[in-house]
Amino acid sequence: MKKIFSKEANQVKYPFVLPALPYSIDALSPHMSVETMEYHHGKHHNAYVVNLNKLLEAEENKEFKELDLEDIIIKSFGTKSSGKPTGIFNNAAQIWNHTFFWHSMAPNGGGEPSVDLMQLIQKSFGSYKAFTEEFAKAAVTQFGSGWAWLVYDNGALKIIQTSNADLPITSGMMPLINCDVWEHGYYIDFRNRRPDYVEVFISKLINWEFAEKNLQNILK
Ligand code: MN3
């Protein structure tokens, strides 16, 4: 499987460390407050790092200890469906998801993608507006905790939802952008108003340069 994200994510091998945000902690304010970033990055994301390291210290999990993050995710995904403990998958995937999420946003984000990506969006969804509506719908209707994704799959872009820690790379789809719709991601700034959070994500935060870079890597 092609790895598109290992380097930026500082996701080399055990012991994992919390990757720094790709901008200052107040850079997304007022759309995403410093308090949200302190909790979401400093506590939630960090907890996944601490938990994964703890799990990898156990003798019974030594088969995972030498792997990089994406290989841990792929290997542990197999044990997930067999009903074995899912802690390694959940924590490893959530580290990956969150690092990808920080890069999926930028100060002065939003706006429209460049010509090439715009053409692919128009080809895949009909129009940019249709893309924003479909993405918002996926993010808002994901029941409970999870993620909305813009992915590249078989020559076209698609929008998908995943539950909890699940992510598209285990199905061979390549993500361009994700949006965290776990309640911890928006409750401080938006309370229960997930649709408002998603609207701000799309119009003010989405990092099209990151999406374009991911697409270039995928098509290489
Ligand atoms: Mn989160």
Coordinates of C-alpha atoms and ligand atoms in Angstrom, one line a residue:
M1 CA 0.0 0.0 0.0
K2 CA 1.2 3.5 -0.9
K3 CA 1.8 5.6 2.2
I4 CA 0.9 9.2 1.8
F5 CA 1.3 10.6 5.2
S6 CA 3.9 9.0 7.4
K7 CA 6.5 11.7 7.1
E8 CA 4.4 14.8 8.0
A9 CA 2.8 12.9 10.8
N10 CA 6.0 12.3 12.6
Q11 CA 4.7 8.8 12.9
V12 CA 7.9 6.8 12.7
K13 CA 7.8 4.0 15.2
Y14 CA 7.4 3.3 18.9
P15 CA 7.7 5.3 21.1
F16 CA 5.3 7.6 19.3
V17 CA 5.2 11.3 20.2
L18 CA 2.4 13.8 19.9
P19 CA 3.0 15.6 16.5
A20 CA 3.2 19.4 16.8
L21 CA 0.3 21.3 15.3
P22 CA 1.3 22.6 11.8
Y23 CA 0.4 26.2 13.0
S24 CA 0.2 28.1 16.2
I25 CA -2.4 27.1 18.8
D26 CA -4.4 30.3 18.2
A27 CA -4.1 30.2 14.4
L28 CA -7.6 28.8 13.7
S29 CA -9.3 31.2 16.1
P30 CA -12.1 32.4 16.2
H31 CA -13.4 29.4 14.1
M32 CA -11.6 26.9 16.4
S33 CA -10.7 28.4 19.8
V34 CA -7.5 27.9 21.7
E35 CA -9.4 26.1 24.4
T36 CA -10.7 23.6 21.8
M37 CA -7.1 23.1 20.5
E38 CA -5.7 22.7 24.0
Y39 CA -8.2 19.9 24.7
H40 CA -8.5 18.3 21.3
H41 CA -4.8 18.3 20.5
G42 CA -3.2 18.5 23.9
K43 CA -5.5 16.0 25.7
H44 CA -7.5 13.9 23.3
H45 CA -4.9 13.4 20.6
N46 CA -2.1 13.0 23.2
A47 CA -4.1 10.4 25.1
Y48 CA -4.1 8.2 22.0
V49 CA -0.3 8.5 21.8
V50 CA 0.1 7.6 25.5
N51 CA -2.3 4.7 25.2
L52 CA -0.7 3.2 22.1
N53 CA 2.8 3.4 23.6
K54 CA 1.4 1.7 26.7
L55 CA -0.2 -1.1 24.7
L56 CA 3.0 -1.6 22.6
E57 CA 5.1 -2.1 25.8
A58 CA 3.2 -5.3 26.6
E59 CA 5.0 -8.5 25.7
E60 CA 1.8 -9.9 24.0
N61 CA 1.9 -7.0 21.5
K62 CA 5.5 -7.1 20.6
E63 CA 4.7 -8.1 17.0
F64 CA 3.5 -4.4 16.5
K65 CA 6.4 -2.7 18.2
E66 CA 8.7 -2.5 15.2
L67 CA 6.1 -1.3 12.8
D68 CA 5.4 2.2 11.6
L69 CA 2.0 3.7 12.3
E70 CA 0.3 2.8 9.1
D71 CA 1.5 -0.8 9.3
I72 CA 0.2 -1.0 12.9
I73 CA -3.1 0.2 11.7
I74 CA -3.3 -2.2 8.8
K75 CA -2.1 -5.2 10.8
S76 CA -4.3 -4.5 13.8
F77 CA -7.4 -3.9 11.6
G78 CA -7.3 -7.6 10.8
T79 CA -7.6 -8.5 14.4
K80 CA -10.4 -6.1 14.9
S81 CA -13.0 -8.2 12.9
S82 CA -11.9 -11.4 14.6
G83 CA -13.1 -10.0 17.9
K84 CA -9.7 -9.7 19.5
P85 CA -8.9 -6.6 21.6
T86 CA -9.2 -3.5 19.5
G87 CA -7.2 -1.1 21.6
I88 CA -4.1 -1.0 19.3
F89 CA -6.2 -0.3 16.2
N90 CA -8.4 2.3 17.9
N91 CA -5.5 4.3 19.3
A92 CA -3.2 4.0 16.3
A93 CA -5.9 5.0 13.9
Q94 CA -7.0 7.9 16.1
I95 CA -3.4 9.2 16.1
W96 CA -3.4 9.0 12.3
N97 CA -6.8 10.5 11.9
H98 CA -6.1 13.5 14.2
T99 CA -2.7 14.3 12.6
F100 CA -4.4 14.2 9.2
F101 CA -7.2 16.4 10.6
W102 CA -4.8 19.2 11.8
H103 CA -3.3 19.3 8.3
S104 CA -6.8 19.3 6.8
M105 CA -7.3 22.8 8.2
A106 CA -5.4 26.0 7.7
P107 CA -5.5 29.5 8.9
N108 CA -7.3 31.4 6.1
G109 CA -8.6 28.1 4.8
G110 CA -11.8 27.5 2.9
G111 CA -12.2 29.1 -0.4
E112 CA -11.8 27.1 -3.5
P113 CA -9.3 24.5 -4.7
S114 CA -6.9 25.1 -7.6
V115 CA -7.9 24.4 -11.2
D116 CA -6.9 20.8 -11.4
L117 CA -8.6 19.7 -8.1
M118 CA -11.6 21.8 -9.0
Q119 CA -12.0 20.0 -12.3
L120 CA -11.8 16.6 -10.5
I121 CA -14.4 17.8 -7.9
Q122 CA -16.7 19.0 -10.7
K123 CA -16.3 15.7 -12.6
S124 CA -16.9 13.7 -9.4
F125 CA -19.8 15.6 -7.8
G126 CA -21.2 17.8 -10.6
S127 CA -20.2 21.1 -9.1
Y128 CA -18.3 22.6 -6.2
K129 CA -21.6 23.4 -4.5
A130 CA -22.8 19.9 -4.8
F131 CA -19.5 18.7 -3.2
T132 CA -19.9 21.1 -0.2
E133 CA -23.5 19.9 0.3
E134 CA -22.6 16.2 0.1
F135 CA -19.6 16.7 2.4
A136 CA -21.7 18.6 4.9
K137 CA -24.4 15.9 4.8
A138 CA -21.9 13.1 5.4
A139 CA -20.4 15.0 8.4
V140 CA -23.7 16.0 9.9
T141 CA -25.4 12.6 9.5
Q142 CA -22.6 10.4 10.8
F143 CA -24.4 8.9 13.8
G144 CA -22.4 9.3 17.0
S145 CA -18.6 9.6 16.8
G146 CA -16.7 9.4 13.6
W147 CA -15.2 11.2 10.6
A148 CA -16.2 12.6 7.2
W149 CA -13.7 12.1 4.4
L150 CA -12.9 13.3 0.9
V151 CA -11.1 10.3 -0.7
Y152 CA -9.7 9.4 -4.0
D153 CA -10.8 6.0 -5.2
N154 CA -10.5 4.4 -8.7
G155 CA -10.0 7.7 -10.6
A156 CA -12.7 9.7 -8.9
L157 CA -13.3 11.6 -5.7
K158 CA -15.8 10.3 -3.2
I159 CA -17.2 11.4 0.2
I160 CA -17.4 8.7 2.9
Q161 CA -18.2 8.5 6.6
T162 CA -16.4 6.3 9.1
S163 CA -17.4 5.4 12.7
N164 CA -15.2 5.9 15.7
A165 CA -11.6 5.3 14.7
D166 CA -12.2 3.8 11.3
L167 CA -10.4 5.2 8.3
P168 CA -10.4 4.8 4.6
I169 CA -6.8 3.5 4.2
T170 CA -7.9 0.0 5.5
S171 CA -10.2 -0.2 2.4
G172 CA -7.5 1.0 0.0
M173 CA -9.1 4.4 -0.5
M174 CA -6.8 7.4 -0.3
P175 CA -7.8 10.3 1.8
L176 CA -7.4 14.0 0.8
I177 CA -9.2 15.7 3.7
N178 CA -11.0 14.6 6.8
C179 CA -13.3 16.3 9.3
D180 CA -13.6 15.1 12.9
V181 CA -17.2 14.9 14.0
W182 CA -16.6 13.4 17.4
E183 CA -18.4 15.7 19.9
H184 CA -15.1 16.6 21.6
G185 CA -14.0 18.3 18.4
Y186 CA -16.7 21.0 18.4
Y187 CA -18.6 21.0 21.7
I188 CA -16.6 23.9 23.3
D189 CA -17.1 26.3 20.4
F190 CA -20.4 25.1 18.9
R191 CA -22.0 23.1 21.7
N192 CA -24.4 20.7 20.1
R193 CA -24.6 22.5 16.7
R194 CA -22.6 20.1 14.6
P195 CA -24.1 21.6 11.3
D196 CA -22.6 25.0 12.2
Y197 CA -19.2 23.5 13.0
V198 CA -19.2 21.6 9.7
E199 CA -20.2 24.8 7.7
V200 CA -17.3 26.7 9.3
F201 CA -15.0 23.8 8.6
I202 CA -15.9 23.9 4.9
S203 CA -16.0 27.6 4.4
K204 CA -13.2 28.9 6.7
L205 CA -10.8 26.0 7.5
I206 CA -10.5 23.4 4.8
N207 CA -6.9 23.2 3.6
W208 CA -7.1 22.7 -0.2
E209 CA -3.3 22.9 -0.5
F210 CA -3.0 19.8 1.7
A211 CA -5.7 18.0 -0.4
E212 CA -3.8 18.9 -3.6
K213 CA -0.5 17.7 -2.2
N214 CA -2.1 14.4 -1.2
L215 CA -3.7 14.0 -4.6
Q216 CA -0.3 14.6 -6.3
N217 CA 1.3 12.0 -4.1
I218 CA -1.5 9.5 -4.9
L219 CA -1.2 10.1 -8.7
K220 CA 2.6 10.0 -8.7
Ligands
MN3_1 MN -11.0 14.2 17.8

